[in-house]
XYZ file of N, CA and C in Angstrom:
699
model
N 25.821 14.688 -17.886
C 24.405 14.537 -18.209
C 23.720 15.906 -18.115
N 22.962 16.293 -19.152
C 22.276 17.572 -19.155
C 21.104 17.545 -18.177
N 20.619 18.743 -17.831
C 19.487 18.842 -16.901
C 18.252 18.176 -17.498
N 18.014 18.393 -18.796
C 16.831 17.803 -19.445
C 16.916 16.284 -19.433
N 18.106 15.747 -19.744
C 18.285 14.291 -19.731
C 18.083 13.731 -18.336
N 18.568 14.462 -17.335
C 18.418 14.028 -15.953
C 16.948 13.984 -15.546
N 16.192 15.005 -15.950
C 14.760 15.042 -15.632
C 14.031 13.909 -16.329
N 14.345 13.694 -17.609
C 13.683 12.623 -18.363
C 13.933 11.260 -17.751
N 15.132 11.057 -17.203
C 15.463 9.752 -16.623
C 14.644 9.469 -15.369
N 14.089 10.522 -14.747
C 13.294 10.353 -13.532
C 11.800 10.234 -13.817
N 11.395 10.461 -15.058
C 9.985 10.414 -15.414
C 9.614 9.046 -15.974
N 8.539 8.472 -15.454
C 8.071 7.175 -15.944
C 7.155 7.386 -17.141
N 7.195 6.496 -18.124
C 6.292 6.622 -19.272
C 4.842 6.409 -18.857
N 3.928 6.932 -19.656
C 2.498 6.768 -19.409
C 2.022 5.506 -20.117
N 1.272 4.667 -19.392
C 0.712 3.470 -20.017
C -0.291 3.874 -21.088
N -0.360 3.109 -22.165
C -1.239 3.448 -23.283
C -2.704 3.565 -22.868
N -3.108 2.873 -21.793
C -4.483 2.979 -21.311
C -4.803 4.397 -20.835
N -3.779 5.153 -20.516
C -4.006 6.494 -19.989
C -4.057 7.586 -21.044
N -3.656 7.267 -22.287
C -3.620 8.300 -23.323
C -4.958 9.025 -23.510
N -6.091 8.309 -23.625
C -7.363 9.030 -23.816
C -7.691 9.966 -22.655
N -7.366 9.547 -21.428
C -7.669 10.367 -20.259
C -6.783 11.608 -20.223
N -5.491 11.426 -20.461
C -4.574 12.557 -20.454
C -4.945 13.540 -21.559
N -5.283 13.004 -22.729
C -5.680 13.862 -23.844
C -6.941 14.651 -23.532
N -7.909 14.004 -22.901
C -9.166 14.684 -22.542
C -8.913 15.792 -21.525
N -8.088 15.484 -20.526
C -7.763 16.491 -19.514
C -7.035 17.678 -20.156
N -6.116 17.380 -21.066
C -5.357 18.447 -21.712
C -6.262 19.326 -22.566
N -7.183 18.702 -23.301
C -8.115 19.472 -24.128
C -9.017 20.346 -23.264
N -9.504 19.771 -22.166
C -10.342 20.550 -21.247
C -9.562 21.727 -20.662
N -8.279 21.520 -20.405
C -7.437 22.595 -19.862
C -7.325 23.750 -20.843
N -7.183 23.434 -22.136
C -7.096 24.483 -23.154
C -8.383 25.301 -23.219
N -9.521 24.592 -23.138
C -10.809 25.295 -23.180
C -10.966 26.191 -21.951
N -10.621 25.648 -20.784
C -10.729 26.430 -19.546
C -9.772 27.617 -19.555
N -8.583 27.421 -20.126
C -7.610 28.508 -20.207
C -8.156 29.643 -21.070
N -8.882 29.270 -22.110
C -9.481 30.277 -22.998
C -10.614 31.019 -22.296
N -11.396 30.284 -21.453
C -12.512 30.895 -20.743
C -12.038 31.757 -19.585
N -11.132 31.200 -18.771
C -10.634 31.924 -17.592
C -9.338 31.254 -17.159
N -8.231 31.970 -17.231
C -6.916 31.361 -17.026
C -6.734 30.640 -15.687
N -7.279 31.152 -14.559
C -7.114 30.390 -13.307
C -7.688 28.982 -13.393
N -8.846 28.846 -14.040
C -9.411 27.507 -14.231
C -8.519 26.676 -15.151
N -7.939 27.331 -16.137
C -7.047 26.628 -17.049
C -5.848 26.045 -16.340
N -5.282 26.811 -15.396
C -4.129 26.304 -14.658
C -4.520 25.145 -13.749
N -5.740 25.192 -13.207
C -6.227 24.036 -12.436
C -6.327 22.804 -13.342
N -6.750 23.049 -14.583
C -6.818 21.953 -15.547
C -5.446 21.388 -15.864
N -4.448 22.253 -15.928
C -3.075 21.791 -16.170
C -2.608 20.886 -15.033
N -2.907 21.306 -13.793
C -2.541 20.482 -12.634
C -3.243 19.130 -12.705
N -4.536 19.127 -13.071
C -5.284 17.879 -13.182
C -4.708 16.996 -14.286
N -4.262 17.608 -15.372
C -3.662 16.843 -16.477
C -2.362 16.179 -16.036
N -1.542 16.938 -15.305
C -0.284 16.385 -14.809
C -0.552 15.236 -13.834
N -1.573 15.398 -12.985
C -1.926 14.311 -12.055
C -2.383 13.080 -12.817
N -3.168 13.271 -13.869
C -3.661 12.147 -14.666
C -2.497 11.392 -15.298
N -1.525 12.127 -15.839
C -0.344 11.483 -16.428
C 0.437 10.736 -15.359
N 0.503 11.315 -14.158
C 1.197 10.665 -13.042
C 0.476 9.392 -12.630
N -0.853 9.430 -12.595
C -1.634 8.262 -12.200
C -1.400 7.090 -13.151
N -1.337 7.362 -14.444
C -1.199 6.300 -15.441
C 0.266 5.971 -15.743
N 1.168 6.380 -14.873
C 2.580 6.082 -15.104
C 2.818 4.566 -15.089
N 3.814 4.146 -15.815
C 4.119 2.710 -15.935
C 5.634 2.527 -15.893
N 6.234 2.653 -14.716
C 7.703 2.571 -14.617
C 8.209 1.151 -14.791
N 9.457 1.042 -15.233
C 10.106 -0.278 -15.313
C 10.403 -0.761 -13.900
N 10.376 -2.054 -13.698
C 10.666 -2.643 -12.393
C 11.741 -3.717 -12.539
N 12.509 -3.918 -11.472
C 13.571 -4.930 -11.448
C 13.059 -6.092 -10.604
N 12.661 -7.170 -11.258
C 12.018 -8.301 -10.583
C 13.025 -9.383 -10.214
N 13.063 -9.798 -8.943
C 13.941 -10.915 -8.559
C 13.421 -12.216 -9.167
N 14.310 -12.961 -9.817
C 13.910 -14.187 -10.504
C 14.516 -15.397 -9.809
N 13.637 -16.196 -9.211
C 14.027 -17.459 -8.607
C 12.775 -18.285 -8.388
N 12.816 -19.561 -8.765
C 11.648 -20.402 -8.597
C 11.175 -20.383 -7.149
N 9.881 -20.188 -6.968
C 9.302 -20.212 -5.633
C 9.006 -18.848 -5.059
N 9.663 -17.803 -5.560
C 9.404 -16.469 -5.033
C 8.042 -15.959 -5.502
N 7.313 -15.320 -4.593
C 6.049 -14.676 -4.931
C 6.267 -13.174 -4.764
N 6.023 -12.430 -5.831
C 6.326 -11.002 -5.865
C 5.030 -10.191 -5.776
N 5.096 -9.051 -5.143
C 3.918 -8.197 -5.015
C 3.347 -7.853 -6.390
N 2.035 -8.029 -6.567
C 1.425 -7.712 -7.863
C 1.010 -6.250 -7.999
N 1.093 -5.488 -6.900
C 0.606 -4.110 -6.934
C 1.448 -3.211 -6.045
N 1.491 -1.940 -6.410
C 2.057 -0.916 -5.537
C 1.029 -0.587 -4.457
N 1.496 -0.246 -3.273
C 0.565 0.205 -2.254
C 0.897 -0.306 -0.873
N -0.059 -0.180 0.019
C 0.107 -0.570 1.418
C -0.468 -1.958 1.649
N 0.300 -2.819 2.312
C -0.206 -4.141 2.685
C -1.228 -3.917 3.802
N -2.508 -4.085 3.461
C -3.574 -3.752 4.410
C -4.013 -4.941 5.253
N -3.880 -6.165 4.736
C -4.279 -7.354 5.476
C -3.339 -8.513 5.164
N -2.987 -9.267 6.205
C -2.281 -10.547 6.046
C -3.027 -11.527 6.940
N -3.924 -12.294 6.347
C -4.803 -13.172 7.114
C -5.026 -14.483 6.360
N -5.713 -15.411 6.999
C -6.219 -16.597 6.330
C -7.678 -16.347 5.981
N -8.056 -16.586 4.742
C -9.418 -16.314 4.294
C -9.830 -17.318 3.229
N -11.116 -17.579 3.167
C -11.645 -18.464 2.123
C -11.600 -17.719 0.796
N -10.996 -18.288 -0.228
C -10.902 -17.588 -1.521
C -12.261 -17.483 -2.191
N -12.465 -16.482 -3.051
C -13.727 -16.362 -3.788
C -13.997 -17.620 -4.612
N -15.273 -17.957 -4.751
C -15.646 -19.155 -5.517
C -15.167 -19.062 -6.958
N -15.015 -17.830 -7.475
C -14.573 -17.655 -8.863
C -13.187 -18.240 -9.105
N -12.374 -18.332 -8.046
C -11.029 -18.889 -8.209
C -11.031 -20.411 -8.275
N -12.091 -21.041 -7.780
C -12.195 -22.505 -7.764
C -11.003 -23.141 -7.050
N -10.616 -22.542 -5.925
C -9.494 -23.059 -5.137
C -9.962 -23.769 -3.862
N -11.255 -24.057 -3.788
C -11.784 -24.761 -2.624
C -12.399 -23.807 -1.614
N -12.923 -24.390 -0.533
C -13.604 -23.581 0.475
C -12.876 -23.554 1.804
N -11.598 -23.918 1.803
C -10.796 -23.854 3.024
C -10.002 -22.544 3.047
N -9.822 -21.958 4.230
C -9.045 -20.718 4.316
C -7.624 -20.901 3.795
N -7.134 -19.888 3.092
C -5.778 -19.871 2.549
C -5.095 -18.578 2.991
N -3.773 -18.574 3.073
C -3.081 -17.320 3.390
C -3.384 -16.270 2.320
N -3.796 -15.092 2.762
C -4.142 -14.016 1.828
C -3.393 -12.741 2.193
N -2.790 -12.131 1.185
C -2.114 -10.847 1.345
C -2.871 -9.825 0.507
N -3.349 -8.771 1.148
C -4.110 -7.727 0.459
C -3.269 -6.460 0.365
N -3.215 -5.887 -0.834
C -2.463 -4.650 -1.062
C -3.435 -3.579 -1.545
N -3.538 -2.494 -0.776
C -4.452 -1.406 -1.112
C -3.710 -0.332 -1.893
N -4.278 0.063 -3.034
C -3.691 1.090 -3.880
C -4.498 2.372 -3.764
N -3.866 3.437 -3.320
C -4.531 4.732 -3.283
C -4.433 5.367 -4.670
N -5.079 6.512 -4.841
C -5.054 7.176 -6.148
C -3.668 7.726 -6.473
N -2.735 7.684 -5.516
C -1.380 8.175 -5.761
C -0.401 7.056 -6.094
N -0.859 5.797 -6.016
C 0.008 4.658 -6.342
C -0.065 4.332 -7.826
N 0.992 3.708 -8.341
C 0.969 3.200 -9.706
C -0.051 2.070 -9.763
N -0.930 2.071 -10.768
C -2.023 1.105 -10.818
C -1.832 0.000 -11.851
N -0.647 -0.132 -12.390
C -0.350 -1.254 -13.274
C -0.037 -2.469 -12.411
N -0.776 -3.557 -12.600
C -0.582 -4.783 -11.821
C 0.307 -5.758 -12.558
N 1.083 -6.531 -11.787
C 2.049 -7.461 -12.367
C 1.866 -8.867 -11.805
N 2.291 -9.843 -12.565
C 2.144 -11.237 -12.132
C 3.061 -11.524 -10.950
N 2.528 -12.164 -9.893
C 3.372 -12.475 -8.736
C 4.321 -13.644 -8.954
N 4.024 -14.494 -9.942
C 4.857 -15.673 -10.219
C 4.905 -15.921 -11.718
N 5.820 -16.791 -12.112
C 5.845 -17.263 -13.496
C 4.945 -18.485 -13.611
N 4.182 -18.556 -14.688
C 3.309 -19.705 -14.871
C 2.295 -19.474 -15.967
N 1.245 -20.281 -15.948
C 0.187 -20.174 -16.942
C -1.107 -19.740 -16.266
N -1.820 -18.838 -16.919
C -3.103 -18.386 -16.363
C -4.133 -19.483 -16.606
N -4.370 -20.248 -15.574
C -5.244 -21.419 -15.670
C -6.719 -21.042 -15.648
N -7.020 -19.975 -14.968
C -8.419 -19.550 -14.841
C -8.487 -18.036 -14.763
N -9.541 -17.483 -15.370
C -9.738 -16.047 -15.338
C -11.237 -15.786 -15.347
N -11.735 -15.088 -14.348
C -13.171 -14.860 -14.233
C -13.440 -13.441 -13.759
N -14.282 -12.746 -14.506
C -14.670 -11.377 -14.152
C -16.060 -11.398 -13.534
N -16.248 -10.633 -12.454
C -17.556 -10.559 -11.805
C -17.893 -9.101 -11.512
N -19.035 -8.609 -12.037
C -19.467 -7.252 -11.704
C -19.926 -7.180 -10.259
N -19.960 -5.982 -9.705
C -20.371 -5.843 -8.317
C -20.439 -4.397 -7.888
N -20.365 -4.189 -6.582
C -20.472 -2.849 -6.017
C -19.126 -2.138 -6.065
N -19.096 -0.910 -5.531
C -17.874 -0.112 -5.528
C -17.659 0.518 -4.155
N -17.716 -0.314 -3.100
C -17.444 0.200 -1.752
C -15.940 0.382 -1.594
N -15.533 1.037 -0.527
C -14.117 1.277 -0.256
C -13.337 -0.032 -0.323
N -12.338 -0.110 -1.209
C -11.582 -1.346 -1.410
C -10.775 -1.751 -0.190
N -10.558 -0.811 0.740
C -9.785 -1.131 1.935
C -10.612 -1.903 2.963
N -11.936 -1.946 2.766
C -12.803 -2.697 3.669
C -12.766 -4.176 3.311
N -12.829 -5.042 4.320
C -12.708 -6.473 4.065
C -13.862 -7.005 3.235
N -15.064 -6.407 3.383
C -16.214 -6.915 2.638
C -16.095 -6.651 1.136
N -15.140 -5.806 0.741
C -14.928 -5.558 -0.681
C -14.533 -6.829 -1.413
N -13.936 -7.796 -0.702
C -13.532 -9.067 -1.315
C -14.731 -9.811 -1.870
N -15.892 -9.630 -1.227
C -17.101 -10.340 -1.647
C -18.046 -9.485 -2.466
N -18.098 -8.177 -2.167
C -19.136 -7.330 -2.750
C -18.709 -6.579 -4.000
N -17.431 -6.231 -4.127
C -17.011 -5.332 -5.198
C -16.796 -6.022 -6.533
N -16.818 -5.200 -7.577
C -16.445 -5.685 -8.904
C -15.023 -6.215 -8.843
N -14.755 -7.336 -9.486
C -13.426 -7.936 -9.387
C -13.102 -8.798 -10.608
N -11.816 -9.007 -10.780
C -11.312 -9.916 -11.820
C -10.409 -10.931 -11.136
N -10.738 -12.206 -11.273
C -10.029 -13.271 -10.561
C -9.157 -14.072 -11.527
N -7.927 -14.312 -11.132
C -7.010 -15.113 -11.939
C -6.378 -16.193 -11.070
N -6.179 -17.364 -11.649
C -5.410 -18.429 -11.017
C -4.204 -18.694 -11.902
N -3.013 -18.548 -11.331
C -1.775 -18.764 -12.079
C -1.130 -20.040 -11.564
N -0.955 -21.009 -12.455
C -0.343 -22.288 -12.092
C 1.134 -22.263 -12.453
N 1.980 -22.532 -11.484
C 3.423 -22.533 -11.724
C 3.865 -23.871 -12.321
N 5.105 -23.918 -12.792
C 5.640 -25.152 -13.369
C 5.730 -26.262 -12.330
N 5.855 -25.881 -11.065
C 5.961 -26.864 -9.988
C 4.594 -27.360 -9.518
N 3.529 -26.796 -10.080
C 2.192 -27.255 -9.726
C 1.470 -26.415 -8.694
N 2.100 -25.384 -8.163
C 1.432 -24.518 -7.191
C 0.437 -23.607 -7.905
N -0.643 -23.282 -7.226
C -1.659 -22.400 -7.791
C -1.781 -21.152 -6.918
N -1.609 -20.005 -7.556
C -1.665 -18.717 -6.871
C -2.903 -17.977 -7.352
N -3.727 -17.523 -6.419
C -4.900 -16.748 -6.772
C -4.611 -15.265 -6.710
N -5.028 -14.545 -7.720
C -4.863 -13.086 -7.766
C -6.231 -12.481 -8.041
N -6.669 -11.581 -7.178
C -7.977 -10.953 -7.345
C -7.803 -9.437 -7.408
N -8.140 -8.858 -8.550
C -8.128 -7.406 -8.726
C -9.499 -6.887 -8.336
N -9.552 -6.001 -7.353
C -10.817 -5.529 -6.800
C -10.971 -4.038 -7.049
N -12.065 -3.656 -7.712
C -12.336 -2.239 -7.940
C -12.703 -1.576 -6.623
N -12.453 -0.277 -6.528
C -12.681 0.430 -5.273
C -13.777 1.468 -5.361
N -13.732 2.408 -4.424
C -14.759 3.429 -4.315
C -14.788 4.335 -5.537
N -13.619 4.650 -6.069
C -13.522 5.533 -7.226
C -13.302 4.743 -8.511
N -12.657 3.571 -8.386
C -12.375 2.761 -9.566
C -13.663 2.345 -10.257
N -13.645 2.341 -11.562
C -14.829 1.947 -12.302
C -14.527 0.971 -13.447
N -13.276 0.569 -13.575
C -12.979 -0.392 -14.628
C -11.688 -1.133 -14.343
N -11.752 -2.448 -14.504
C -10.565 -3.292 -14.406
C -10.174 -3.667 -15.830
N -8.944 -3.360 -16.200
C -8.484 -3.592 -17.574
C -7.459 -4.721 -17.583
N -7.810 -5.913 -18.108
C -6.835 -7.014 -18.163
C -5.913 -6.863 -19.360
N -4.652 -7.267 -19.190
C -3.692 -7.283 -20.292
C -3.420 -8.708 -20.774
N -3.999 -9.697 -20.106
C -3.724 -11.103 -20.417
C -5.037 -11.843 -20.609
N -4.936 -13.080 -21.101
C -6.106 -13.920 -21.306
C -5.873 -15.285 -20.666
N -6.962 -15.991 -20.432
C -6.860 -17.334 -19.883
C -6.096 -18.236 -20.856
N -5.178 -19.008 -20.308
C -4.395 -19.931 -21.127
C -3.038 -19.401 -21.533
N -2.796 -18.095 -21.342
C -1.502 -17.534 -21.723
C -0.483 -17.727 -20.605
N 0.774 -17.694 -20.973
C 1.863 -17.822 -20.000
C 2.390 -16.437 -19.637
N 2.776 -16.289 -18.382
C 3.304 -15.009 -17.919
C 4.565 -15.265 -17.106
N 5.416 -14.278 -17.065
C 6.610 -14.344 -16.233
C 6.399 -13.516 -14.984
N 7.118 -13.828 -13.938
C 7.021 -13.044 -12.709
C 7.368 -11.584 -13.004
N 6.523 -10.686 -12.551
C 6.766 -9.266 -12.776
C 6.208 -8.718 -14.071
N 5.654 -9.577 -14.936
C 5.075 -9.088 -16.184
C 3.727 -8.420 -15.924
N 3.393 -7.429 -16.719
C 2.143 -6.699 -16.559
C 0.949 -7.591 -16.900
N -0.047 -7.611 -16.006
C -1.239 -8.436 -16.244
C -2.513 -7.585 -16.330
N -2.426 -6.302 -15.979
C -3.615 -5.459 -16.066
C -3.480 -4.234 -15.197
N -4.556 -3.463 -15.132
C -4.573 -2.293 -14.260
C -6.008 -2.003 -13.831
N -6.138 -1.269 -12.728
C -7.441 -0.863 -12.229
C -7.443 0.655 -12.172
N -8.474 1.257 -12.718
C -8.490 2.715 -12.805
C -9.042 3.361 -11.533
N -8.181 4.118 -10.878
C -8.536 5.055 -9.815
C -8.882 4.422 -8.463
N -7.911 3.876 -7.786
C -8.070 3.442 -6.405
C -8.676 2.071 -6.266
N -7.976 1.104 -5.653
C -8.447 -0.270 -5.668
C -7.581 -1.149 -4.772
N -7.719 -2.483 -4.939
C -6.993 -3.434 -4.106
C -6.696 -4.699 -4.898
N -5.611 -5.365 -4.543
C -5.276 -6.657 -5.135
C -5.019 -7.645 -4.000
N -5.698 -8.793 -4.050
C -5.498 -9.865 -3.085
C -4.699 -10.992 -3.731
N -3.781 -11.564 -2.958
C -3.016 -12.731 -3.411
C -3.310 -13.876 -2.453
N -3.769 -15.002 -2.996
C -4.041 -16.205 -2.206
C -2.915 -17.203 -2.427
N -2.289 -17.618 -1.321
C -1.147 -18.532 -1.374
C -1.587 -19.957 -1.045
N -0.860 -20.953 -1.532
C -1.191 -22.338 -1.187
C -1.130 -22.563 0.320
N -1.934 -23.500 0.795
C -1.969 -23.806 2.224
C -0.571 -24.173 2.728
N -0.190 -23.602 3.847
C 1.104 -23.907 4.442
C 2.201 -22.939 4.090
N 1.981 -22.096 3.076
C 2.995 -21.111 2.690
C 2.904 -19.919 3.633
N 4.039 -19.518 4.177
C 4.059 -18.422 5.143
C 4.297 -17.084 4.430
N 3.386 -16.117 4.601
C 3.605 -14.798 4.004
C 4.869 -14.142 4.557
N 5.570 -13.432 3.710
C 6.773 -12.705 4.112
C 6.544 -11.201 3.996
N 5.319 -10.786 4.259
C 4.965 -9.376 4.233
C 4.198 -9.055 5.507
N 4.247 -7.809 5.924
C 3.578 -7.392 7.156
C 2.558 -6.307 6.869
N 1.496 -6.272 7.650
C 0.496 -5.226 7.510
C 1.136 -3.869 7.752
N 0.833 -2.923 6.879
C 1.413 -1.593 6.963
C 2.640 -1.413 6.090
N 3.196 -2.503 5.599
C 4.379 -2.432 4.741
C 4.003 -1.846 3.384
N 4.926 -1.094 2.789
C 4.723 -0.569 1.442
C 5.279 -1.570 0.431
N 4.426 -2.001 -0.485
C 4.834 -2.970 -1.510
C 5.083 -2.264 -2.834
N 6.025 -2.790 -3.584
C 6.328 -2.288 -4.925
C 6.080 -3.425 -5.906
N 5.147 -3.207 -6.823
C 4.788 -4.250 -7.782
C 5.999 -4.688 -8.591
N 6.158 -5.992 -8.705
C 7.249 -6.527 -9.511
C 8.579 -6.572 -8.802
N 8.652 -6.096 -7.554
C 9.934 -6.051 -6.854
C 9.891 -6.631 -5.440
N 8.851 -6.311 -4.673
C 8.791 -6.730 -3.274
C 8.440 -8.212 -3.151
N 9.260 -8.969 -2.428
C 8.983 -10.388 -2.194
C 7.967 -10.502 -1.059
N 6.839 -11.184 -1.316
C 5.803 -11.306 -0.292
C 5.630 -12.738 0.211
N 6.274 -13.720 -0.437
C 6.197 -15.112 0.027
C 7.239 -15.946 -0.716
N 7.509 -17.144 -0.167
C 8.436 -18.084 -0.791
C 7.792 -19.465 -0.770
N 7.424 -19.952 -1.949
C 6.734 -21.241 -2.042
C 7.610 -22.395 -1.589
N 8.920 -22.187 -1.596
C 9.838 -23.240 -1.155
C 9.895 -23.362 0.360
N 9.377 -22.355 1.045
C 9.388 -22.407 2.501
C 10.766 -22.283 3.093
N 11.641 -21.515 2.433
C 13.009 -21.375 2.915
C 13.120 -20.546 4.186
N 12.123 -19.697 4.443
C 12.140 -18.868 5.647
C 11.016 -19.289 6.583
N 11.300 -19.323 7.865
C 10.277 -19.686 8.844
C 9.407 -18.489 9.219
N 9.826 -17.308 8.818
C 9.053 -16.104 9.120
C 9.971 -14.911 9.257
N 9.397 -13.741 9.318
C 10.173 -12.513 9.463
C 9.593 -11.673 10.589
N 10.458 -10.907 11.228
C 10.010 -9.938 12.227
C 10.193 -8.556 11.638
N 9.446 -7.608 12.165
C 9.459 -6.263 11.596
C 9.541 -5.213 12.685
N 10.100 -4.076 12.325
C 10.170 -2.927 13.226
C 9.506 -1.750 12.544
N 8.666 -1.044 13.262
C 7.989 0.123 12.722
C 8.666 1.385 13.242
N 9.008 2.296 12.353
C 9.631 3.533 12.805
C 10.819 3.923 11.968
C-alpha cells in the first residue's frame, strides 16, 4: 500500500452539509494569504478544522433486535430518570434518559439508535445555553423524534443545540423508516443528544463513558443484562 493510499484510508469524507462552510473558509484563507501570509496560514488551519468538524466516517453497527445504539459521538454526561419533553408525547412519568454531549471536536452526524419508523418529529426553537447543563433539555432549541420499533417499543431522541450550535439539520422526515445506525441528522458546532428509553429498560452506559455513534451499545430492550459495572482508569 502506498503512503498516499494509506493516508486516504485514514481520512473520513466530509458530509455534504459541510461543503459550503469548508468552501467559505478556503476562500477566506486565499484572501488572507494575499493580504498577509501569516493570517492566510491561520485560515488554512481553520479550513482544515472545518473539514474535520464535518467529517462523516463509516460506522460498523451491531444488528440485533432490541439493541439500542448510541446516536451521537461524545461523552455520556448523564444517565438518569427524567420526564421526557412534551414534544415527544411519551407521557409525564420519568423515563430512563441517556445524554451524550458532543464537543466541537466530536463528529456531529447523528444516527438512529434503533430500527423502526419515525412516528413523531417536532422542532422547537429556544435558547442556546451550554448543552452540557441539565436545563438545556427544557430551554434550548431542539428537534424531537419518536422512533417506534417493530416490537412496539418507542424510543425518544432529542437533538439539542448548544452554546455555539445554531442549527439542527434533519436528514429524515416523520413517517419514514430508518435502520439502526442510519444517519438521521446533524447539529452544527457543539451540542447534545438525549435518548429516552421505555420504562423498565436498564441503561448499559455509564456517565463519563465515550460513545461512538452507530457502534456503542447503550441499552438492550430485551433486558438480557441486569446491569454493568465499570472501572475508571
